[in-house]
Tab-separated table of C-alpha atoms and ligand atoms in Angstrom:
chain	number	residue	atom	x	y	z
A	1	MET	CA	39.493	-27.796	20.407
A	2	LEU	CA	38.948	-27.535	16.612
A	3	GLN	CA	36.049	-30.013	16.822
A	4	LEU	CA	34.480	-27.981	19.613
A	5	GLN	CA	34.669	-24.754	17.573
A	6	ILE	CA	32.975	-26.453	14.598
A	7	SER	CA	30.309	-27.990	16.848
A	8	LYS	CA	29.546	-24.598	18.357
A	9	ILE	CA	29.087	-22.990	14.936
A	10	LEU	CA	26.840	-25.805	13.693
A	11	ASN	CA	24.775	-25.709	16.869
A	12	SER	CA	24.162	-21.996	16.351
A	13	PHE	CA	22.199	-22.984	13.192
A	14	ALA	CA	19.943	-25.295	15.222
A	15	LEU	CA	20.611	-28.201	12.856
A	16	ASP	CA	19.282	-31.631	13.830
A	17	ILE	CA	21.741	-33.689	11.854
A	18	PHE	CA	25.411	-32.984	11.174
A	19	GLY	CA	28.883	-34.452	11.236
A	20	TRP	CA	32.260	-34.164	9.521
A	21	THR	CA	34.819	-36.422	7.967
A	22	PRO	CA	38.232	-36.349	6.284
A	23	LEU	CA	37.808	-36.545	2.483
A	24	GLN	CA	38.766	-39.930	1.092
A	25	GLN	CA	37.700	-42.172	-1.754
A	26	PRO	CA	33.995	-42.943	-1.127
A	27	ILE	CA	33.290	-46.300	0.535
A	28	THR	CA	30.637	-47.120	-2.084
A	29	ILE	CA	32.436	-45.838	-5.200
A	30	SER	CA	32.631	-49.305	-6.790
A	31	LEU	CA	28.842	-49.692	-6.308
A	32	TYR	CA	28.363	-46.325	-8.016
A	33	LYS	CA	30.576	-47.476	-10.911
A	34	ASP	CA	28.566	-50.729	-11.265
A	35	TRP	CA	25.373	-48.667	-11.240
A	36	ILE	CA	26.398	-46.373	-14.084
A	37	ASP	CA	28.041	-49.230	-16.027
A	38	SER	CA	24.761	-51.144	-15.926
A	39	LYS	CA	22.980	-47.992	-17.175
A	40	LYS	CA	20.686	-47.740	-14.137
A	41	ASN	CA	21.113	-43.956	-14.467
A	42	GLY	CA	18.841	-43.813	-17.525
A	43	SER	CA	19.351	-40.514	-19.346
A	44	MET	CA	21.124	-38.782	-16.406
A	45	ASN	CA	24.434	-38.716	-18.296
A	46	TYR	CA	25.946	-36.106	-15.985
A	47	LEU	CA	26.260	-38.912	-13.388
A	48	VAL	CA	28.700	-40.714	-15.720
A	49	ASP	CA	30.663	-37.485	-16.253
A	50	HIS	CA	30.854	-37.011	-12.448
A	51	TYR	CA	32.458	-40.393	-11.782
A	52	GLU	CA	36.153	-39.308	-11.774
A	53	LYS	CA	35.445	-36.282	-9.543
A	54	LYS	CA	33.314	-38.321	-7.144
A	55	LYS	CA	36.096	-40.901	-6.896
A	56	ASN	CA	38.669	-38.309	-5.776
A	57	PRO	CA	36.823	-35.704	-3.708
A	58	ASN	CA	40.082	-34.088	-2.497
A	59	ASN	CA	40.734	-32.968	-6.052
A	60	LEU	CA	37.747	-30.642	-6.003
A	61	SER	CA	39.907	-27.582	-5.549
A	62	LEU	CA	39.185	-24.598	-3.363
A	63	ASP	CA	40.852	-21.541	-4.869
A	64	SER	CA	43.697	-23.820	-6.037
A	65	ARG	CA	44.146	-25.423	-2.575
A	66	LYS	CA	43.056	-28.999	-1.928
A	67	ALA	CA	40.055	-29.779	0.227
A	68	ASN	CA	40.862	-32.024	3.184
A	69	SER	CA	37.544	-32.487	4.975
A	70	ALA	CA	33.804	-32.145	4.596
A	71	ILE	CA	31.195	-30.892	7.056
A	72	VAL	CA	27.902	-32.612	6.195
A	73	ILE	CA	24.483	-31.355	7.265
A	74	GLY	CA	20.997	-32.837	7.011
A	75	VAL	CA	17.942	-30.532	6.944
A	76	LYS	CA	14.524	-32.116	7.539
A	77	TYR	CA	11.697	-31.334	5.100
A	78	ALA	CA	8.927	-33.306	6.847
A	79	PRO	CA	6.725	-33.368	8.877
A	80	VAL	CA	7.446	-29.617	8.806
A	81	HIS	CA	8.982	-28.023	5.714
A	82	PRO	CA	11.737	-25.481	6.475
A	83	ALA	CA	10.867	-23.132	3.573
A	84	PRO	CA	7.503	-21.404	3.148
A	85	PHE	CA	5.003	-22.538	0.540
A	86	THR	CA	5.114	-20.008	-2.294
A	87	VAL	CA	2.061	-18.345	-3.823
A	88	GLU	CA	2.910	-20.048	-7.122
A	89	GLN	CA	2.844	-23.460	-5.458
A	90	ASN	CA	-0.824	-23.022	-4.588
A	91	LYS	CA	-1.339	-23.813	-8.257
A	92	LEU	CA	-0.391	-27.431	-7.474
A	93	SER	CA	-1.377	-27.679	-3.824
A	94	HIS	CA	-4.027	-30.388	-4.303
A	95	LEU	CA	-1.829	-32.661	-6.397
A	96	ASN	CA	0.416	-35.436	-5.106
A	97	THR	CA	3.954	-34.056	-5.198
A	98	ALA	CA	7.095	-35.130	-3.325
A	99	LEU	CA	7.295	-33.738	0.204
A	100	TYR	CA	10.686	-32.132	-0.414
A	101	SER	CA	9.268	-30.087	-3.286
A	102	ARG	CA	6.622	-28.283	-1.217
A	103	GLY	CA	8.097	-24.937	-0.257
A	104	GLN	CA	10.670	-22.903	-2.118
A	105	ASP	CA	13.274	-24.769	-4.153
A	106	TYR	CA	15.952	-26.131	-1.803
A	107	HIS	CA	18.646	-25.531	-4.393
A	108	PHE	CA	18.278	-21.856	-3.360
A	109	TRP	CA	17.479	-21.892	0.366
A	110	LEU	CA	19.805	-24.733	1.356
A	111	LYS	CA	22.616	-23.176	-0.670
A	112	GLU	CA	21.925	-19.896	1.141
A	113	LEU	CA	22.048	-21.686	4.513
A	114	LEU	CA	25.355	-23.297	3.527
A	115	ASN	CA	26.713	-19.882	2.507
A	116	GLN	CA	25.734	-18.445	5.897
A	117	LEU	CA	27.549	-21.363	7.512
A	118	ILE	CA	30.623	-20.626	5.403
A	119	ASN	CA	30.526	-16.945	6.458
A	120	LYS	CA	30.641	-17.970	10.121
A	121	LEU	CA	33.417	-20.502	9.478
A	122	ARG	CA	35.460	-17.833	7.631
A	123	LEU	CA	35.254	-15.490	10.638
A	124	GLU	CA	36.558	-18.235	12.922
A	125	PHE	CA	39.164	-19.630	10.460
A	126	PRO	CA	40.264	-16.722	8.217
A	127	ASP	CA	43.210	-18.620	6.670
A	128	GLU	CA	41.144	-21.567	5.493
A	129	ASP	CA	39.042	-22.078	2.355
A	130	PHE	CA	35.459	-23.325	2.108
A	131	VAL	CA	33.057	-24.272	-0.666
A	132	SER	CA	29.515	-25.668	-0.472
A	133	TRP	CA	27.559	-28.272	-2.432
A	134	THR	CA	24.058	-29.618	-2.501
A	135	ASP	CA	22.560	-32.114	-4.918
A	136	SER	CA	23.860	-31.093	-8.325
A	137	GLY	CA	27.620	-31.059	-7.602
A	138	PRO	CA	29.989	-33.940	-8.384
A	139	VAL	CA	29.772	-35.238	-4.805
A	140	LEU	CA	28.531	-38.677	-3.714
A	141	GLU	CA	26.442	-37.154	-0.943
A	142	ARG	CA	24.914	-40.226	0.701
A	143	ASP	CA	28.335	-41.848	0.933
A	144	LEU	CA	29.798	-38.710	2.483
A	145	ALA	CA	26.943	-38.566	5.006
A	146	LEU	CA	27.483	-42.243	5.792
A	147	ARG	CA	31.173	-41.576	6.396
A	148	ALA	CA	30.387	-38.540	8.576
A	149	GLY	CA	28.174	-40.761	10.769
A	150	LEU	CA	24.805	-39.162	9.864
A	151	GLY	CA	23.153	-42.532	9.343
A	152	TRP	CA	23.076	-45.687	7.207
A	153	ILE	CA	22.056	-46.401	3.619
A	154	GLY	CA	18.741	-48.266	3.655
A	155	LYS	CA	17.359	-50.757	1.147
A	156	ASN	CA	15.397	-47.862	-0.373
A	157	THR	CA	18.936	-46.388	-0.970
A	158	CYS	CA	18.169	-43.381	1.237
A	159	LEU	CA	20.396	-42.167	4.042
A	160	ILE	CA	18.507	-42.910	7.260
A	161	ASN	CA	19.210	-41.350	10.640
A	162	LYS	CA	18.161	-43.377	13.683
A	163	ASN	CA	16.492	-40.377	15.371
A	164	GLU	CA	15.209	-38.433	12.373
A	165	GLY	CA	14.372	-41.020	9.688
A	166	SER	CA	15.271	-40.169	6.074
A	167	LEU	CA	13.072	-37.192	5.161
A	168	PHE	CA	15.947	-34.724	5.109
A	169	LEU	CA	18.160	-33.128	2.478
A	170	LEU	CA	21.935	-33.211	2.444
A	171	GLY	CA	24.392	-30.354	1.999
A	172	GLU	CA	28.157	-30.152	2.484
A	173	VAL	CA	30.934	-27.674	3.081
A	174	PHE	CA	34.327	-28.811	1.762
A	175	THR	CA	37.259	-27.197	3.550
A	176	THR	CA	41.035	-27.070	3.768
A	177	LEU	CA	40.694	-27.628	7.546
A	178	ASN	CA	41.932	-31.016	8.748
A	179	LEU	CA	39.007	-32.477	10.666
A	180	GLU	CA	39.012	-35.872	12.313
A	181	ASN	CA	35.864	-37.937	12.145
A	182	ASN	CA	33.481	-36.936	14.965
A	183	ASN	CA	30.979	-39.805	14.691
A	184	PRO	CA	31.572	-43.518	14.274
A	185	LEU	CA	30.038	-45.198	11.184
A	186	SER	CA	26.404	-46.006	11.874
A	187	GLY	CA	25.299	-49.630	11.926
A	188	ASN	CA	22.698	-50.753	9.365
A	189	PHE	CA	19.253	-51.011	10.968
A	190	CYS	CA	17.229	-52.417	8.034
A	191	GLY	CA	17.664	-55.972	9.239
A	192	ASP	CA	15.235	-58.432	7.595
A	193	CYS	CA	12.783	-55.671	6.696
A	194	ASP	CA	11.888	-55.329	3.016
A	195	ILE	CA	8.779	-53.164	3.287
A	196	CYS	CA	10.118	-50.504	0.884
A	197	ILE	CA	11.012	-53.094	-1.772
A	198	LYS	CA	7.503	-54.570	-1.641
A	199	ALA	CA	5.812	-51.143	-1.566
A	200	CYS	CA	7.527	-49.727	-4.665
A	201	PRO	CA	4.796	-49.749	-7.336
A	202	THR	CA	7.255	-50.172	-10.207
A	203	GLN	CA	9.696	-52.695	-8.669
A	204	ALA	CA	12.559	-50.220	-8.922
A	205	LEU	CA	14.249	-51.541	-5.748
A	206	ASP	CA	15.896	-54.877	-5.035
A	207	GLN	CA	17.316	-56.711	-2.008
A	208	ASN	CA	20.825	-55.474	-2.827
A	209	TYR	CA	20.242	-51.804	-2.005
A	210	HIS	CA	19.924	-50.996	-5.708
A	211	LEU	CA	17.540	-48.551	-7.298
A	212	ASP	CA	16.986	-48.815	-11.036
A	213	ALA	CA	16.283	-45.208	-12.010
A	214	THR	CA	14.777	-46.325	-15.313
A	215	LYS	CA	11.901	-47.830	-13.293
A	216	CYS	CA	11.616	-45.103	-10.635
A	217	ILE	CA	8.639	-42.712	-10.644
A	218	SER	CA	10.813	-39.941	-9.266
A	219	TYR	CA	13.143	-40.257	-12.263
A	220	TRP	CA	10.290	-40.373	-14.762
A	221	THR	CA	8.321	-37.443	-13.343
A	222	ILE	CA	11.287	-35.138	-12.628
A	223	GLU	CA	14.320	-36.067	-14.714
A	224	SER	CA	13.354	-37.879	-17.889
A	225	LYS	CA	12.164	-36.069	-21.005
A	226	GLU	CA	10.763	-39.282	-22.504
A	227	THR	CA	7.323	-40.813	-22.017
A	228	PRO	CA	7.345	-43.952	-19.843
A	229	ASN	CA	5.892	-47.115	-21.397
A	230	GLU	CA	2.266	-48.055	-20.745
A	231	GLN	CA	2.944	-50.737	-18.160
A	232	LEU	CA	5.147	-48.394	-16.128
A	233	ARG	CA	3.003	-45.248	-16.286
A	234	SER	CA	-0.120	-47.095	-15.248
A	235	GLN	CA	1.646	-47.672	-11.892
A	236	PHE	CA	2.241	-43.952	-11.235
A	237	GLY	CA	-1.211	-43.481	-9.670
A	238	ASP	CA	-1.732	-39.826	-8.777
A	239	LEU	CA	1.981	-38.945	-8.467
A	240	ILE	CA	2.663	-35.880	-10.587
A	241	PHE	CA	6.102	-34.823	-9.342
A	242	GLY	CA	8.522	-37.127	-7.486
A	243	CYS	CA	7.713	-40.082	-5.253
A	244	ASP	CA	8.062	-40.740	-1.525
A	245	ILE	CA	6.443	-44.172	-1.266
A	246	CYS	CA	9.576	-46.134	-0.318
A	247	GLN	CA	10.291	-43.591	2.430
A	248	LEU	CA	6.745	-43.160	3.740
A	249	VAL	CA	6.383	-46.894	4.386
A	250	CYS	CA	9.737	-47.115	6.167
A	251	PRO	CA	9.302	-47.770	9.913
A	252	TRP	CA	12.021	-45.190	10.610
A	253	ASN	CA	9.771	-42.450	9.137
A	254	LYS	CA	6.313	-43.855	9.616
A	255	LYS	CA	6.021	-43.395	13.362
A	256	LYS	CA	7.127	-39.767	13.249
A	257	LEU	CA	4.790	-38.937	10.372
A	258	LEU	CA	1.793	-40.625	11.993
A	259	ASN	CA	2.428	-38.710	15.219
A	260	ALA	CA	2.561	-35.436	13.301
A	261	LEU	CA	-0.625	-36.298	11.433
A	262	ASP	CA	-2.416	-37.078	14.697
A	263	GLN	CA	-1.520	-33.612	15.937
A	264	SER	CA	-2.717	-31.778	12.846
A	265	GLN	CA	-6.212	-32.778	11.808
A	266	ASN	CA	-6.015	-30.146	9.075
A	267	SER	CA	-3.893	-32.363	6.883
A	268	THR	CA	-6.888	-34.534	5.935
A	269	PRO	CA	-9.186	-32.856	3.429
A	270	ASN	CA	-12.530	-32.466	5.211
A	271	ASN	CA	-14.495	-32.020	2.006
A	272	VAL	CA	-13.476	-34.723	-0.446
A	273	ASN	CA	-15.630	-33.404	-3.315
A	274	ASN	CA	-14.199	-29.946	-2.978
A	275	TYR	CA	-10.705	-31.445	-2.933
A	276	ARG	CA	-11.357	-33.346	-6.182
A	277	GLU	CA	-12.707	-30.186	-7.820
A	278	LYS	CA	-9.501	-28.372	-6.895
A	279	GLN	CA	-7.424	-31.241	-8.284
A	280	ILE	CA	-9.279	-31.030	-11.576
A	281	GLU	CA	-8.826	-27.251	-11.647
A	282	GLU	CA	-5.080	-27.582	-11.097
A	283	LEU	CA	-4.634	-30.313	-13.716
A	284	LYS	CA	-6.615	-28.193	-16.174
A	285	TRP	CA	-4.390	-25.209	-15.431
A	286	ILE	CA	-1.313	-27.294	-16.288
A	287	LEU	CA	-2.767	-28.547	-19.579
A	288	THR	CA	-4.174	-25.220	-20.760
A	289	SER	CA	-1.249	-22.943	-19.839
A	290	SER	CA	1.573	-22.360	-22.293
A	291	ASN	CA	4.923	-23.985	-21.464
A	292	LYS	CA	6.326	-20.489	-20.998
A	293	THR	CA	3.633	-19.584	-18.433
A	294	LEU	CA	4.283	-22.796	-16.510
A	295	GLN	CA	8.018	-22.132	-16.484
A	296	LYS	CA	7.546	-18.528	-15.419
A	297	THR	CA	4.942	-19.234	-12.731
A	298	LEU	CA	6.875	-22.125	-11.176
A	299	ALA	CA	10.347	-20.576	-11.590
A	300	HIS	CA	11.335	-20.476	-7.901
A	301	THR	CA	9.837	-23.793	-6.934
A	302	ALA	CA	11.242	-27.321	-7.226
A	303	TYR	CA	8.601	-27.934	-9.911
A	304	SER	CA	10.579	-25.704	-12.268
A	305	ARG	CA	12.621	-28.824	-13.120
A	306	SER	CA	9.547	-30.273	-14.834
A	307	ALA	CA	7.633	-27.114	-15.732
A	308	GLY	CA	6.490	-27.055	-19.348
A	309	LEU	CA	6.080	-30.149	-21.473
A	310	LYS	CA	7.205	-32.609	-18.758
A	311	LEU	CA	4.511	-31.381	-16.364
A	312	LYS	CA	1.869	-31.721	-19.094
A	313	ARG	CA	3.062	-35.278	-19.763
A	314	ASN	CA	2.777	-36.045	-16.016
A	315	ALA	CA	-0.695	-34.476	-15.859
A	316	LEU	CA	-1.931	-36.626	-18.779
A	317	ILE	CA	-0.702	-39.743	-16.950
A	318	VAL	CA	-2.414	-38.751	-13.673
A	319	ILE	CA	-5.690	-37.886	-15.455
A	320	GLY	CA	-5.660	-41.327	-17.102
A	321	ASN	CA	-4.790	-43.205	-13.931
A	322	LEU	CA	-7.432	-41.353	-11.884
A	323	LYS	CA	-9.968	-41.560	-14.725
A	324	ILE	CA	-10.874	-37.876	-14.497
A	325	LYS	CA	-13.552	-37.889	-17.196
A	326	GLU	CA	-14.349	-34.198	-16.582
A	327	LEU	CA	-11.099	-33.370	-18.422
A	328	THR	CA	-11.800	-35.436	-21.563
A	329	SER	CA	-12.258	-32.416	-23.848
A	330	THR	CA	-9.111	-30.741	-22.453
A	331	VAL	CA	-7.102	-33.924	-23.095
A	332	LYS	CA	-8.504	-34.176	-26.629
A	333	GLN	CA	-6.744	-30.914	-27.467
A	334	PHE	CA	-3.469	-32.881	-27.310
A	335	LEU	CA	-4.453	-35.201	-30.163
A	336	GLY	CA	-2.074	-34.436	-32.994
A	337	HIS	CA	0.383	-32.762	-30.589
A	338	ASN	CA	3.997	-33.270	-31.760
A	339	GLU	CA	5.203	-34.950	-28.572
A	340	LEU	CA	2.115	-35.858	-26.577
A	341	ASP	CA	-0.283	-37.308	-29.168
A	342	THR	CA	0.304	-41.004	-28.302
A	343	LEU	CA	0.024	-40.351	-24.583
A	344	ALA	CA	-3.168	-38.326	-25.048
A	345	LYS	CA	-4.681	-41.270	-26.987
A	346	TRP	CA	-3.815	-43.578	-24.062
A	347	THR	CA	-5.403	-41.162	-21.567
A	348	ILE	CA	-8.565	-40.815	-23.658
A	349	LYS	CA	-8.831	-44.609	-23.911
A	350	LEU	CA	-8.712	-44.862	-20.115
A	351	LEU	CA	-11.273	-42.071	-19.774
A	352	SER	CA	-13.677	-43.811	-22.132
A	353	ASP	CA	-13.346	-47.213	-20.370
A	354	ASN	CA	-16.172	-47.989	-17.977
A	355	PRO	CA	-15.149	-47.669	-14.325
B	1	B12	C1	20.507	-38.988	-9.271
B	1	B12	C2	19.702	-38.746	-8.016
B	1	B12	C3	18.427	-39.280	-7.971
B	1	B12	C4	17.919	-40.311	-8.972
B	1	B12	C5	18.525	-41.694	-8.614
B	1	B12	C6	18.401	-42.011	-7.102
B	1	B12	C7	19.213	-43.200	-6.632
B	1	B12	N1	18.799	-43.804	-5.552
B	1	B12	O1	20.222	-43.541	-7.236
B	1	B12	C8	16.389	-40.193	-8.786
B	1	B12	C9	15.842	-39.158	-9.762
B	1	B12	C10	15.606	-41.493	-8.958
B	1	B12	C11	16.308	-39.628	-7.375
B	1	B12	C12	15.201	-39.758	-6.560
B	1	B12	C13	15.142	-39.236	-5.284
B	1	B12	N2	16.020	-38.402	-4.699
B	1	B12	CO1	17.768	-37.993	-5.433
B	1	B12	N3	19.549	-37.645	-5.925
B	1	B12	C14	20.247	-37.996	-6.943
B	1	B12	C15	21.682	-37.457	-6.814
B	1	B12	C16	21.818	-36.198	-7.689
B	1	B12	C17	22.761	-38.475	-7.190
B	1	B12	C18	22.528	-39.866	-6.571
B	1	B12	C19	23.398	-40.934	-7.166
B	1	B12	O2	24.566	-40.712	-7.386
B	1	B12	N4	22.805	-42.110	-7.430
B	1	B12	C20	23.546	-43.271	-7.839
B	1	B12	C21	23.488	-44.292	-6.691
B	1	B12	C22	24.300	-45.544	-7.071
B	1	B12	O3	24.080	-43.649	-5.620
B	1	B12	P1	23.295	-43.212	-4.272
B	1	B12	O4	21.905	-42.918	-4.565
B	1	B12	O5	24.107	-42.180	-3.601
B	1	B12	O6	23.290	-44.599	-3.517
B	1	B12	C23	24.335	-45.140	-2.744
B	1	B12	C24	23.758	-46.370	-2.085
B	1	B12	O7	22.754	-46.925	-2.911
B	1	B12	C25	24.997	-47.220	-1.938
B	1	B12	N5	24.833	-48.599	-2.313
B	1	B12	C26	24.776	-49.123	-3.543
B	1	B12	N6	24.713	-50.471	-3.441
B	1	B12	C27	24.719	-50.763	-2.104
B	1	B12	C28	24.691	-51.987	-1.449
B	1	B12	C29	24.720	-51.974	-0.049
B	1	B12	C30	24.689	-53.281	0.615
B	1	B12	C31	24.750	-50.746	0.685
B	1	B12	C32	24.709	-50.726	2.155
B	1	B12	C33	24.795	-49.519	0.009
B	1	B12	C34	24.787	-49.566	-1.379
B	1	B12	O8	26.029	-46.725	-2.739
B	1	B12	C35	25.524	-45.715	-3.561
B	1	B12	C36	26.632	-44.756	-3.889
B	1	B12	O9	27.126	-44.157	-2.710
B	1	B12	C37	21.750	-37.140	-5.274
B	1	B12	C38	22.637	-35.954	-4.878
B	1	B12	C39	24.114	-36.340	-4.903
B	1	B12	N7	24.924	-35.454	-5.450
B	1	B12	O10	24.503	-37.398	-4.401
B	1	B12	C40	20.264	-36.870	-4.917
B	1	B12	C41	19.772	-37.345	-3.550
B	1	B12	C42	20.309	-38.739	-3.334
B	1	B12	N8	18.325	-37.406	-3.746
B	1	B12	C43	17.634	-37.063	-2.704
B	1	B12	C44	16.215	-37.110	-2.636
B	1	B12	C45	15.567	-36.349	-1.500
B	1	B12	C46	15.474	-37.856	-3.575
B	1	B12	C47	13.984	-38.241	-3.501
B	1	B12	C48	13.448	-38.494	-2.099
B	1	B12	C49	13.127	-37.134	-4.214
B	1	B12	C50	11.678	-37.535	-4.411
B	1	B12	N9	10.853	-37.476	-3.384
B	1	B12	O11	11.252	-37.845	-5.496
B	1	B12	C51	13.981	-39.532	-4.376
B	1	B12	C52	14.315	-40.769	-3.531
B	1	B12	C53	14.355	-42.035	-4.353
B	1	B12	C54	15.251	-43.098	-3.707
B	1	B12	N10	14.668	-44.101	-3.113
B	1	B12	O12	16.464	-42.931	-3.778
B	1	B12	C55	18.530	-36.704	-1.523
B	1	B12	C56	18.574	-37.893	-0.545
B	1	B12	C57	18.642	-37.552	0.937
B	1	B12	C58	18.660	-38.823	1.781
B	1	B12	N11	18.242	-38.688	3.033
B	1	B12	O13	19.055	-39.885	1.358
B	1	B12	C59	19.904	-36.413	-2.286
B	1	B12	C60	21.168	-36.726	-1.467
B	1	B12	C61	19.871	-34.913	-2.674
B	1	B12	C62	20.163	-33.997	-1.496
B	1	B12	N12	21.154	-33.150	-1.593
B	1	B12	O14	19.510	-34.033	-0.472
B	1	B12	N13	17.484	-39.018	-7.024
B	2	SF4	S1	10.823	-43.312	-5.193
B	2	SF4	FE1	8.902	-44.452	-5.669
B	2	SF4	S2	9.266	-45.461	-7.629
B	2	SF4	FE2	11.263	-44.772	-6.853
B	2	SF4	S3	12.061	-46.548	-5.745
B	2	SF4	FE3	10.946	-45.340	-4.231
B	2	SF4	S4	8.856	-46.174	-4.253
B	2	SF4	FE4	9.868	-46.922	-6.082
B	3	SF4	S1	11.523	-49.936	4.814
B	3	SF4	FE1	12.750	-51.420	5.927
B	3	SF4	S2	14.257	-52.187	4.436
B	3	SF4	FE2	13.371	-50.300	3.608
B	3	SF4	S3	14.793	-48.700	4.235
B	3	SF4	FE3	13.177	-48.794	5.816
B	3	SF4	S4	13.976	-50.219	7.373
B	3	SF4	FE4	15.230	-50.487	5.517
């Protein structure tokens, strides 16, 4: 009966992927511990601080009562993004950014969706407590989704659903309700495949389902404040914010994406020269705007996490890798810059090399 009530509420949100599970110590907590102990988290120190809370999810209190279960949802962001593209994002619309980041920042709209879900749950269960999380909380989300039967953890470390692939975000509602598991644990359908491992330009993945964040383009372009070494950054290609390579090559996503692409011819730029001009314009805008302007303009987008100096660093790397000679004089303005001087020298060297 209880399960049916929950199902009905979730179905009213037209979600493609959901499940629930009693809260217990995560299945993969020892792997998480090994990961942080071997410093694969780079400078993301909050992941070390989160360890104790992630280990005992029931202790995350809800108005002083203990949480017993979690409802886990997955919301797809490709081929179609659930949130509209913002006017501000047009500023970066010809640059290669992660698919999840196109559209308003999910930390707002997914949180809002989870709050709407909580409002409905409260009406149905007025004596129970609920709290929601997505991304930044001390919750081992992929493990929780695994436990709730949403899919399996692939060799690219992403949570993959057999019907929907892995291009979806996770969010959870913790509750005092006692919910039994509604889905069995998914099998692992990676088999002998190692396409993602081979496709990763920086060798951040290995056969053991490990991702070394200190080699991952997503980490370097979104999280880290440092400048990646020469060998690493020369592998970033045109990626300016995040990376989807190990997901785009995955057979569980590829077929769906190719089908979607077939249906929308618009996704291929029909005028390549015009496209390149726009790219140059956007990169120039990043380099010539003040950090404050970048932060203000991109405030409600996912790019806000890198807006300012980090985005300029990323732009200098892309300009070098793509050899955009038209921006040589703009790049030269960074010579002598407190933080970006060495990188600017590297970019200028690449721009002055013959093709
Ligand atoms: C830190 C972080 C990152 C870091 C590190 C990612 C990583 N793989 O560790 C960086 C910045 C690199 C990153 C990148 C991305 N991220 Co991120 N990230 C997180 C965050 C905040 C914590 C993840 C974490 O704890 N990592 C530590 C590792 C050890 O844990 P894990 O990633 O959960 O991996 C588990 C498996 O690897 C498994 N495991 C380990 N060894 C083994 C061995 C075997 C045999 C098996 C089966 C499993 C297994 O155990 C681990 C622990 O449960 C979560 C949100 C959250 N609160 O959980 C989002 C999250 C994982 N990220 C997400 C997304 C969307 C991305 C990007 C796609 C964004 C982008 N386009 O750039 C990329 C994907 C890169 C990739 N291949 O993972 C989504 C993933 C959704 C999904 N379907 O899987 C999450 C859940 C955010 C959300 N709420 O939707 N991310
Ligand atoms: S997100 Fe990119 S850099 Fe990171 S593991 Fe996947 S392919 Fe490699
Ligand atoms: S590319 Fe292959 S090995 Fe990698 S996650 Fe997909 S199915 Fe698994």
